[in-house]
Coordinates of C-alpha atoms and ligand atoms in Angstrom, one line a residue:
M274 CA -8.8 -19.8 -10.5
Q275 CA -12.5 -20.4 -10.0
Q276 CA -13.8 -17.3 -11.8
P277 CA -12.7 -14.5 -14.1
V278 CA -11.4 -11.4 -12.4
I279 CA -12.4 -8.0 -13.8
I280 CA -10.0 -5.2 -13.5
Y281 CA -10.2 -1.5 -14.3
N282 CA -7.5 -0.6 -16.7
T283 CA -6.4 3.1 -16.7
L284 CA -5.0 2.5 -20.2
S285 CA -8.3 1.5 -21.8
R286 CA -10.3 3.5 -19.3
S287 CA -12.7 0.5 -18.9
K288 CA -13.1 -2.7 -17.0
E289 CA -11.5 -5.7 -18.6
E290 CA -11.2 -9.4 -17.9
F291 CA -7.8 -10.1 -16.3
K292 CA -5.8 -12.5 -18.5
P293 CA -2.3 -13.1 -17.4
I294 CA 0.4 -13.4 -20.1
N295 CA 1.8 -16.6 -18.6
P296 CA -0.8 -18.1 -16.2
P297 CA -0.5 -18.9 -13.4
L298 CA 2.4 -16.4 -13.2
V299 CA 1.5 -12.8 -12.7
G300 CA 4.1 -9.9 -12.8
M301 CA 3.1 -6.9 -10.8
Y302 CA 5.1 -3.7 -10.4
V303 CA 4.1 -0.9 -8.0
C304 CA 5.9 2.4 -7.5
G305 CA 7.2 2.4 -3.9
P306 CA 8.1 5.2 -1.5
T307 CA 10.7 7.9 -1.8
V308 CA 12.7 7.3 1.5
Y309 CA 13.5 10.8 2.6
S310 CA 10.8 11.1 5.3
D311 CA 8.2 9.1 7.1
V312 CA 5.4 7.6 5.0
H313 CA 2.1 9.2 5.7
L314 CA -1.3 7.6 5.8
G315 CA -2.1 8.5 2.2
N316 CA 1.0 6.5 1.0
C317 CA -0.2 3.6 3.3
R318 CA -3.6 3.6 1.6
T319 CA -2.0 3.0 -1.8
F320 CA 0.3 0.2 -0.5
I321 CA -2.6 -1.4 1.4
S322 CA -4.7 -1.4 -1.8
F323 CA -2.0 -3.2 -3.7
D324 CA -1.5 -5.6 -0.8
I325 CA -5.2 -6.6 -1.3
I326 CA -4.7 -7.1 -5.0
F327 CA -1.5 -9.2 -4.3
R328 CA -3.3 -11.2 -1.6
Y329 CA -6.5 -11.8 -3.7
L330 CA -4.7 -12.9 -6.8
S331 CA -2.5 -15.2 -4.7
H332 CA -5.6 -16.5 -2.9
L333 CA -7.1 -17.5 -6.3
G334 CA -4.0 -19.5 -7.1
Y335 CA -1.9 -17.1 -9.2
K336 CA 1.8 -17.0 -8.5
V337 CA 2.4 -13.3 -8.2
R338 CA 5.9 -11.8 -8.6
Y339 CA 5.3 -8.5 -6.9
V340 CA 8.0 -5.9 -7.4
R341 CA 7.8 -2.7 -5.3
N342 CA 10.8 -0.4 -5.5
V343 CA 12.3 2.0 -3.0
T344 CA 13.3 5.4 -4.5
D345 CA 16.6 6.2 -2.7
A346 CA 18.1 8.6 -5.3
G347 CA 17.2 10.9 -8.1
H348 CA 13.9 12.3 -6.9
L349 CA 14.3 16.0 -7.1
E350 CA 12.1 18.5 -5.3
S351 CA 10.2 19.3 -8.5
D352 CA 9.0 16.8 -11.1
A353 CA 10.4 19.1 -13.7
D354 CA 14.0 18.1 -13.0
V355 CA 14.9 21.1 -11.0
G356 CA 15.7 21.6 -7.3
E357 CA 17.8 19.5 -5.0
D358 CA 17.7 15.7 -4.5
K359 CA 15.2 15.3 -1.6
I360 CA 17.4 12.7 0.1
A361 CA 20.7 14.7 -0.3
K362 CA 19.0 17.9 1.0
K363 CA 17.8 16.1 4.1
A364 CA 21.3 14.5 4.6
K365 CA 22.9 17.9 4.4
L366 CA 20.6 19.4 6.9
A367 CA 21.1 16.6 9.4
Q368 CA 24.8 16.4 8.6
V369 CA 24.7 12.7 7.9
E370 CA 25.4 10.5 4.9
P371 CA 22.5 10.3 2.4
M372 CA 22.5 6.5 3.0
E373 CA 21.8 7.1 6.7
I374 CA 18.6 9.0 5.6
V375 CA 17.8 6.1 3.2
Q376 CA 18.4 3.5 5.9
K377 CA 16.3 5.3 8.6
Y378 CA 13.3 5.8 6.4
T379 CA 13.4 2.4 4.7
V380 CA 13.5 0.7 8.1
G381 CA 10.6 3.0 9.2
F382 CA 8.6 2.3 6.1
R383 CA 9.0 -1.5 6.5
Q384 CA 7.9 -1.2 10.2
V385 CA 4.8 0.7 9.2
M386 CA 4.0 -1.9 6.5
E387 CA 4.4 -4.7 9.1
V388 CA 2.1 -2.9 11.6
F389 CA -0.5 -2.7 8.9
N390 CA 0.1 -6.4 8.1
V391 CA 1.1 -5.5 4.5
L392 CA 2.9 -8.5 3.0
P393 CA 6.5 -7.8 1.8
P394 CA 6.7 -7.8 -2.0
S395 CA 8.6 -10.6 -3.7
I396 CA 11.4 -8.1 -4.7
E397 CA 12.1 -4.7 -3.3
P398 CA 14.8 -3.2 -5.5
T399 CA 16.4 0.2 -5.0
A400 CA 17.4 2.9 -7.5
T401 CA 21.0 3.1 -6.2
G402 CA 21.3 -0.7 -6.6
H403 CA 20.5 -0.4 -10.3
I404 CA 22.6 2.5 -11.6
I405 CA 24.3 0.2 -14.2
E406 CA 20.9 -0.8 -15.6
Q407 CA 19.8 2.8 -15.8
I408 CA 23.0 3.9 -17.6
E409 CA 22.5 1.0 -20.0
M410 CA 18.9 2.1 -20.7
T411 CA 20.0 5.7 -21.2
R412 CA 22.7 4.5 -23.6
K413 CA 20.1 2.5 -25.6
L414 CA 17.7 5.5 -25.7
L415 CA 20.4 7.7 -27.1
E416 CA 21.3 5.0 -29.6
N417 CA 17.6 4.6 -30.7
G418 CA 17.4 8.4 -31.2
Y419 CA 14.9 9.2 -28.5
A420 CA 17.4 11.1 -26.2
Y421 CA 20.0 13.8 -26.6
E422 CA 22.9 15.0 -24.5
V423 CA 23.5 18.6 -23.4
N424 CA 26.5 19.4 -21.1
G425 CA 26.6 15.9 -19.6
S426 CA 22.9 15.6 -19.0
I427 CA 20.7 13.3 -21.1
Y428 CA 17.1 14.2 -21.9
F429 CA 14.2 12.3 -23.4
D430 CA 12.9 13.8 -26.6
V431 CA 9.1 13.8 -26.1
D432 CA 8.4 15.6 -29.4
K433 CA 10.3 13.0 -31.5
Y434 CA 8.6 10.2 -29.5
N435 CA 5.1 11.6 -29.9
K436 CA 5.5 11.8 -33.7
E437 CA 5.5 7.9 -33.7
Q438 CA 3.6 7.1 -30.5
N439 CA 0.9 8.7 -28.4
Y440 CA 2.8 10.3 -25.5
G441 CA -0.4 11.0 -23.6
I442 CA -1.9 7.5 -24.0
L443 CA -2.3 6.9 -20.2
S444 CA -3.7 10.2 -19.2
G445 CA -5.9 10.5 -22.3
R446 CA -4.6 14.0 -23.0
N447 CA -3.1 15.2 -26.2
I448 CA 0.3 16.8 -26.4
E449 CA -1.1 20.3 -27.2
D450 CA -3.1 20.2 -24.0
L451 CA -0.1 19.0 -22.0
L452 CA 2.1 21.7 -23.5
N453 CA -0.4 24.4 -22.7
N454 CA -0.4 23.4 -19.1
T455 CA 3.4 23.3 -18.8
R456 CA 5.0 26.2 -17.0
D457 CA 8.3 27.6 -18.1
L458 CA 10.6 26.9 -15.2
D459 CA 14.0 28.2 -14.4
G460 CA 16.9 25.8 -14.9
Q461 CA 15.3 24.1 -17.9
E462 CA 17.1 25.9 -20.6
E463 CA 18.9 22.7 -21.7
K464 CA 15.7 21.0 -22.7
R465 CA 14.6 21.2 -26.4
G466 CA 10.9 20.8 -25.5
A467 CA 9.0 21.8 -22.4
L468 CA 7.8 18.2 -21.9
D469 CA 11.2 16.7 -22.2
F470 CA 12.5 15.0 -19.0
A471 CA 15.9 14.0 -17.7
L472 CA 17.2 10.5 -18.0
W473 CA 20.6 11.3 -16.5
I474 CA 21.5 14.5 -14.7
K475 CA 25.0 15.9 -14.6
A476 CA 26.1 16.4 -11.0
K477 CA 27.7 19.5 -9.6
P478 CA 30.9 18.7 -7.7
E479 CA 29.1 19.3 -4.3
H480 CA 26.2 16.9 -5.2
L481 CA 26.2 14.2 -2.6
M482 CA 25.1 11.2 -4.6
Q483 CA 26.7 10.8 -8.0
W484 CA 28.1 8.0 -10.2
P485 CA 30.5 7.8 -13.1
S486 CA 28.8 7.4 -16.5
P487 CA 29.8 7.6 -20.2
W488 CA 28.7 11.3 -19.9
G489 CA 30.6 12.2 -16.8
M490 CA 29.6 12.2 -13.1
G491 CA 25.8 12.3 -12.6
F492 CA 22.7 10.6 -11.3
P493 CA 19.6 9.1 -12.8
G494 CA 16.3 10.9 -13.4
W495 CA 13.4 9.7 -11.2
H496 CA 11.3 8.0 -13.9
L497 CA 14.1 5.9 -15.2
E498 CA 14.5 3.6 -12.2
C499 CA 11.1 2.1 -12.6
S500 CA 11.5 1.4 -16.3
A501 CA 14.9 -0.2 -15.7
M502 CA 13.8 -2.3 -12.7
S503 CA 10.5 -3.5 -14.0
N504 CA 12.2 -4.5 -17.2
K505 CA 14.9 -6.3 -15.3
Y506 CA 12.7 -8.3 -13.0
L507 CA 9.4 -8.7 -14.9
G508 CA 10.6 -8.5 -18.5
S509 CA 9.7 -6.0 -21.3
H510 CA 6.0 -6.8 -21.1
F511 CA 4.3 -7.8 -17.9
D512 CA 0.8 -8.0 -16.4
I513 CA 0.1 -5.2 -13.9
H514 CA 1.7 -1.8 -13.2
G515 CA 0.3 0.3 -10.4
G516 CA 0.7 3.3 -8.2
G517 CA -1.3 6.2 -6.9
M518 CA -3.3 8.1 -9.5
D519 CA -1.2 11.2 -8.9
L520 CA 1.6 9.4 -10.8
I521 CA -0.4 9.1 -14.1
P522 CA 0.3 12.5 -15.8
T523 CA 4.1 12.5 -15.3
H524 CA 5.8 9.5 -13.8
H525 CA 3.9 6.7 -15.4
T526 CA 3.5 8.6 -18.7
N527 CA 7.3 9.0 -18.9
E528 CA 7.9 5.4 -17.8
I529 CA 5.7 4.2 -20.7
A530 CA 7.6 6.5 -23.2
Q531 CA 11.0 5.2 -21.9
N532 CA 10.0 1.5 -22.2
I533 CA 8.5 1.8 -25.7
A534 CA 11.5 3.9 -26.9
F535 CA 13.8 1.4 -25.3
C536 CA 12.5 -1.9 -26.8
G537 CA 9.3 -1.1 -28.7
K538 CA 7.0 -2.7 -26.2
H539 CA 4.4 -1.2 -23.9
P540 CA 5.5 -2.3 -20.4
A541 CA 2.3 -3.5 -18.9
N542 CA -1.1 -5.0 -19.9
Y543 CA -3.1 -3.4 -17.1
W544 CA -2.4 -0.1 -15.4
V545 CA -4.1 0.1 -12.0
H546 CA -4.3 3.4 -10.0
T547 CA -5.5 4.0 -6.5
N548 CA -7.3 7.1 -5.5
M549 CA -6.2 9.6 -2.9
L550 CA -6.8 9.7 0.8
T551 CA -8.0 13.2 1.5
V552 CA -8.4 15.4 4.5
N553 CA -11.4 17.8 4.3
G554 CA -11.5 17.0 0.6
Q555 CA -7.9 17.8 -0.1
K556 CA -5.2 15.2 -1.0
M557 CA -3.1 14.2 2.0
S558 CA 0.4 15.2 1.1
K559 CA 3.7 16.0 2.8
S560 CA 4.0 19.3 1.0
L561 CA 0.5 20.5 1.9
G562 CA 1.2 19.9 5.6
N563 CA -2.1 18.0 6.1
S564 CA -0.6 14.6 6.5
F565 CA -0.9 12.2 9.4
L566 CA 1.8 9.8 10.4
P567 CA 0.6 6.3 11.2
H568 CA 1.8 6.5 14.9
E569 CA -0.2 9.8 15.3
L570 CA -3.3 7.9 14.3
F571 CA -2.5 5.0 16.6
T572 CA -1.9 7.2 19.6
G573 CA -4.4 9.9 18.8
L574 CA -1.7 12.5 19.3
H575 CA -2.7 14.9 16.5
P576 CA -4.8 18.1 16.7
L577 CA -7.4 16.7 14.2
L578 CA -7.9 13.4 16.2
N579 CA -10.3 12.8 19.0
K580 CA -8.6 9.6 20.0
G581 CA -6.3 6.8 18.8
Y582 CA -7.2 3.9 16.6
S583 CA -5.6 0.5 16.3
P584 CA -3.8 -0.4 13.0
M585 CA -6.4 -3.0 12.1
V586 CA -9.2 -0.5 12.6
V587 CA -7.4 1.8 10.2
R588 CA -6.9 -1.0 7.7
F589 CA -10.6 -1.9 8.0
F590 CA -11.5 1.8 7.5
M591 CA -9.5 1.8 4.3
L592 CA -11.1 -1.3 3.0
Q593 CA -14.5 0.1 3.5
A594 CA -13.9 2.4 0.4
H595 CA -13.2 1.1 -3.1
Y596 CA -9.6 1.7 -4.1
R597 CA -10.7 3.9 -7.1
S598 CA -12.8 6.2 -4.9
T599 CA -11.3 9.0 -2.7
L600 CA -11.4 8.3 0.9
D601 CA -11.9 11.2 3.2
F602 CA -10.4 11.0 6.6
S603 CA -12.7 11.8 9.6
N604 CA -13.0 10.9 13.2
E605 CA -16.7 9.9 12.7
A606 CA -15.8 7.5 9.8
L607 CA -13.0 5.9 11.9
D608 CA -15.4 5.6 14.9
A609 CA -17.9 3.8 12.6
S610 CA -15.1 1.5 11.3
E611 CA -14.0 0.7 14.8
K612 CA -17.5 -0.4 15.8
G613 CA -17.8 -2.4 12.6
F614 CA -14.4 -4.1 13.0
K615 CA -15.3 -5.1 16.6
R616 CA -18.7 -6.4 15.5
M617 CA -17.1 -8.5 12.8
M618 CA -14.4 -10.0 15.0
A619 CA -16.9 -10.7 17.8
A620 CA -19.1 -12.6 15.3
Y621 CA -16.0 -14.5 14.1
D622 CA -15.3 -15.5 17.7
L623 CA -18.9 -16.9 18.0
L624 CA -18.4 -19.2 15.1
E625 CA -16.6 -21.7 17.3
D626 CA -19.5 -22.3 19.6
L627 CA -22.6 -22.2 17.3
S628 CA -24.9 -25.2 17.6
T629 CA -25.9 -26.9 14.3
S630 CA -29.1 -28.5 13.2
D631 CA -30.2 -30.5 10.1
Q632 CA -31.4 -27.4 8.2
S633 CA -29.9 -24.0 7.3
T634 CA -32.3 -21.1 7.2
S635 CA -29.8 -19.0 5.1
D636 CA -28.1 -19.8 1.9
I637 CA -24.4 -19.8 2.8
M638 CA -23.2 -20.9 -0.6
A639 CA -25.0 -17.9 -2.2
L640 CA -23.3 -15.6 0.4
K641 CA -19.9 -17.1 -0.4
K642 CA -20.5 -16.5 -4.1
R643 CA -21.5 -12.9 -3.6
C644 CA -18.3 -12.3 -1.5
Y645 CA -16.1 -13.7 -4.3
D646 CA -18.1 -11.9 -7.0
A647 CA -17.4 -8.6 -5.2
M648 CA -13.7 -9.2 -5.0
S649 CA -13.5 -10.4 -8.6
D650 CA -15.3 -7.2 -9.7
D651 CA -12.3 -4.9 -9.6
F652 CA -11.4 -5.9 -6.0
N653 CA -14.5 -4.3 -4.5
T654 CA -13.7 -4.6 -0.8
P655 CA -16.6 -2.4 0.4
I656 CA -19.2 -4.7 -1.2
A657 CA -17.4 -7.8 0.0
I658 CA -17.4 -6.4 3.6
A659 CA -21.1 -5.6 3.3
E660 CA -21.7 -9.2 2.3
L661 CA -19.6 -10.4 5.3
F662 CA -21.8 -8.3 7.5
E663 CA -24.7 -10.4 6.2
G664 CA -22.7 -13.4 7.5
V665 CA -22.4 -11.5 10.9
R666 CA -26.2 -11.2 11.0
I667 CA -26.6 -14.9 10.3
I668 CA -24.1 -15.9 13.0
N669 CA -25.8 -13.7 15.6
S670 CA -29.2 -15.0 14.6
V671 CA -28.1 -18.6 14.9
K672 CA -26.5 -17.8 18.3
A673 CA -29.8 -16.3 19.5
G674 CA -31.7 -19.3 18.3
L675 CA -33.6 -17.4 15.7
E676 CA -32.0 -19.2 12.7
T677 CA -30.4 -22.6 12.2
I678 CA -27.3 -23.9 10.3
T679 CA -26.1 -27.3 9.2
P680 CA -22.6 -28.6 10.2
E681 CA -21.5 -28.3 6.5
D682 CA -22.7 -24.8 6.1
L683 CA -21.1 -23.8 9.4
E684 CA -17.8 -25.2 8.2
A685 CA -18.2 -23.2 4.9
L686 CA -19.0 -20.0 6.9
K687 CA -15.9 -20.5 9.0
Q688 CA -13.8 -21.0 5.9
L689 CA -15.3 -18.0 4.3
F690 CA -14.6 -15.7 7.3
N691 CA -11.1 -17.1 7.7
S692 CA -10.3 -16.6 4.0
F693 CA -11.7 -13.1 3.7
L694 CA -10.8 -11.6 7.1
F695 CA -7.3 -13.0 7.4
N696 CA -5.9 -14.1 4.0
I697 CA -7.6 -11.6 1.6
F698 CA -8.3 -8.5 3.8
G699 CA -5.1 -9.1 5.8
L700 CA -6.7 -8.3 9.1
T701 CA -5.3 -9.8 12.3
K702 CA -7.0 -10.5 15.5
D703 CA -4.0 -9.2 17.5
E704 CA -5.5 -5.9 18.5
H705 CA -8.9 -7.4 19.2
A706 CA -7.2 -10.1 21.2
A707 CA -5.0 -7.6 23.0
N708 CA -8.0 -5.5 24.0
N709 CA -9.7 -8.6 25.3
V710 CA -6.7 -9.7 27.2
G711 CA -6.6 -6.3 28.9
K712 CA -10.2 -6.6 29.9
V713 CA -9.8 -10.2 31.2
I714 CA -6.7 -9.1 33.3
D715 CA -8.7 -6.2 34.7
L716 CA -11.4 -8.6 35.6
L717 CA -8.9 -11.0 37.3
I718 CA -7.5 -8.0 39.3
D719 CA -11.0 -7.3 40.6
I720 CA -11.5 -10.9 41.6
R721 CA -8.1 -10.9 43.3
N722 CA -8.9 -7.7 45.2
N723 CA -12.1 -9.3 46.5
A724 CA -10.2 -12.4 47.5
K725 CA -7.7 -10.3 49.4
A726 CA -10.5 -8.4 51.1
N727 CA -11.9 -11.7 52.2
R728 CA -8.4 -12.8 53.4
D729 CA -8.5 -15.6 50.8
Y730 CA -4.7 -15.2 50.2
A731 CA -4.5 -18.7 48.5
T732 CA -6.7 -17.4 45.7
S733 CA -5.1 -14.0 45.4
D734 CA -1.6 -15.5 45.2
A735 CA -2.7 -18.2 42.7
I736 CA -4.1 -15.5 40.4
R737 CA -0.9 -13.5 40.6
N738 CA 1.4 -16.5 40.1
K739 CA -0.7 -18.0 37.3
L740 CA -0.7 -14.7 35.4
L741 CA 3.1 -14.4 35.9
E742 CA 3.5 -17.9 34.5
I743 CA 1.8 -16.9 31.2
G744 CA 3.7 -13.6 31.0
Y745 CA 1.7 -10.9 32.8
Q746 CA 3.1 -9.3 35.9
L747 CA 0.9 -7.6 38.5
K748 CA 2.2 -4.7 40.6
D749 CA 0.5 -3.6 43.8
S750 CA 0.8 0.0 45.0
K751 CA -1.3 2.4 47.2
E752 CA -3.0 3.6 44.0
G753 CA -4.2 0.0 43.2
T754 CA -2.9 -2.8 41.0
T755 CA -1.5 -2.4 37.5
W756 CA -0.2 -5.0 35.1
S757 CA 2.5 -5.3 32.4
T758 CA 3.9 -8.0 30.2
V759 CA 7.1 -9.6 31.6
Ligands
AMP1081 P1 5.7 9.1 -2.7 O1 6.6 8.5 -1.6 O2 5.3 10.5 -2.4 O3 6.3 8.9 -4.1 O4 4.4 8.2 -2.7 C1 4.3 6.8 -2.7 C2 3.0 6.3 -3.2 O5 1.9 6.9 -2.4 C3 2.7 6.7 -4.6 O6 2.1 5.6 -5.3 C4 1.7 7.9 -4.5 O7 0.8 7.9 -5.6 C5 0.9 7.4 -3.2 N1 0.3 8.6 -2.6 C6 0.8 9.8 -2.2 N2 -0.1 10.5 -1.6 C7 -1.3 9.8 -1.5 C8 -2.6 10.0 -0.9 N3 -2.9 11.1 -0.3 N4 -3.5 9.0 -1.0 C9 -3.2 7.8 -1.6 N5 -1.9 7.5 -2.1 C10 -1.0 8.5 -2.1
ZN1082 ZN1 7.7 4.4 -10.5

């Protein structure tokens, strides 16, 4: 822990020095996906942003227990506790078990995270795996007087809570404002107040996912799972709670109310929120129909895309914006990121064969400090990347003989690039290497064709056999030679 980390806290609406409750341990909870459909690129942006925070704090020596849940029950079509359960609805349409929907999209989500090289969290708990904890929390909230029962459903009493606490503490809005902006919705007659929300919902007999409880058969409200699971795995007061900023007004506001009413403690010291990925200025979302699936971006098979981009180019594109700024999706911005990523990786490759001398013309230690300063200032990846490009400039100048570098500084520069590119930014060379392998094989095919034309069959056979030995098979046809992996 070489330097203080500054973090923007939504709760205080200001930057604060990060001070863990029990250093070097850090507890971090991030709201995960609702697994009823494929994750879109906007969701990925949020999870990549928290991956960076997880990686950077770990890199500095903190031991982070990172909990990211999977919502596999209880998320209704509307945040106002009306409509169908999203997962059950999909299961009914597809005529499968809800848990088949959950399995399919959980597996899909994990695959996408792996492709983006997002590290798995320390614990990935599910709502359905914690029904007992949620019933217990509901029971305690009733006992503490912050909840009431109507016909087998239990609601949180916001009005009563707000008399003692500030319900709008996270959004900075007062309850009158919030009430003025609440629509009267059908199916809410059971609630005493328009801002009240369900902790436990009585299930109709045909509801597909329901559990026994002291109040009859039912299922938990969406906000409850995060309060119950963060409390179980990180305790009643932990370090960081995060999610996309669209979760501030309802989901996170209600989580805080539940936790405080449950045990009198505010759950987290720092609330961290990521800004939205937008398309033409509008939030990318499933319901707006403007969302890209990751594979559409990789293949380029989407009407808004000119071509495909590799996962690492997309990751690099996301890191070129600060997590608290919106990031607008465009072909031009992705093209620029692709160029930048290639330039960065090409410079990294050059590090191995730079010549050294007894003097450095650039101050590598100052560069290193600026990179860490940027990351320690609220995880400012765009500034850190801009600083690394200064490193790229130095590498290219040394290679061209315009600048010099000492062996110690070269070692420090290598370490800096390794730490930042691979450990902190979580980039991989795979794509870059795969592209290069393709180019090298194409080159070998050309050489082999020339050898064949010159009847040098020994050389042409040697190229084919050697490539096969290392896992690449050449296929000759009238159209020419193609290759594939074995
Ligand atoms: P959901 O599965 O819709 O609950 O979303 C999972 C996470 O993705 C939440 O933290 C959301 O705030 C976040 N999210 C949703 N849409 C976007 C977006 N367009 N850009 C960034 N994050 C998003
Ligand atoms: Zn949550």
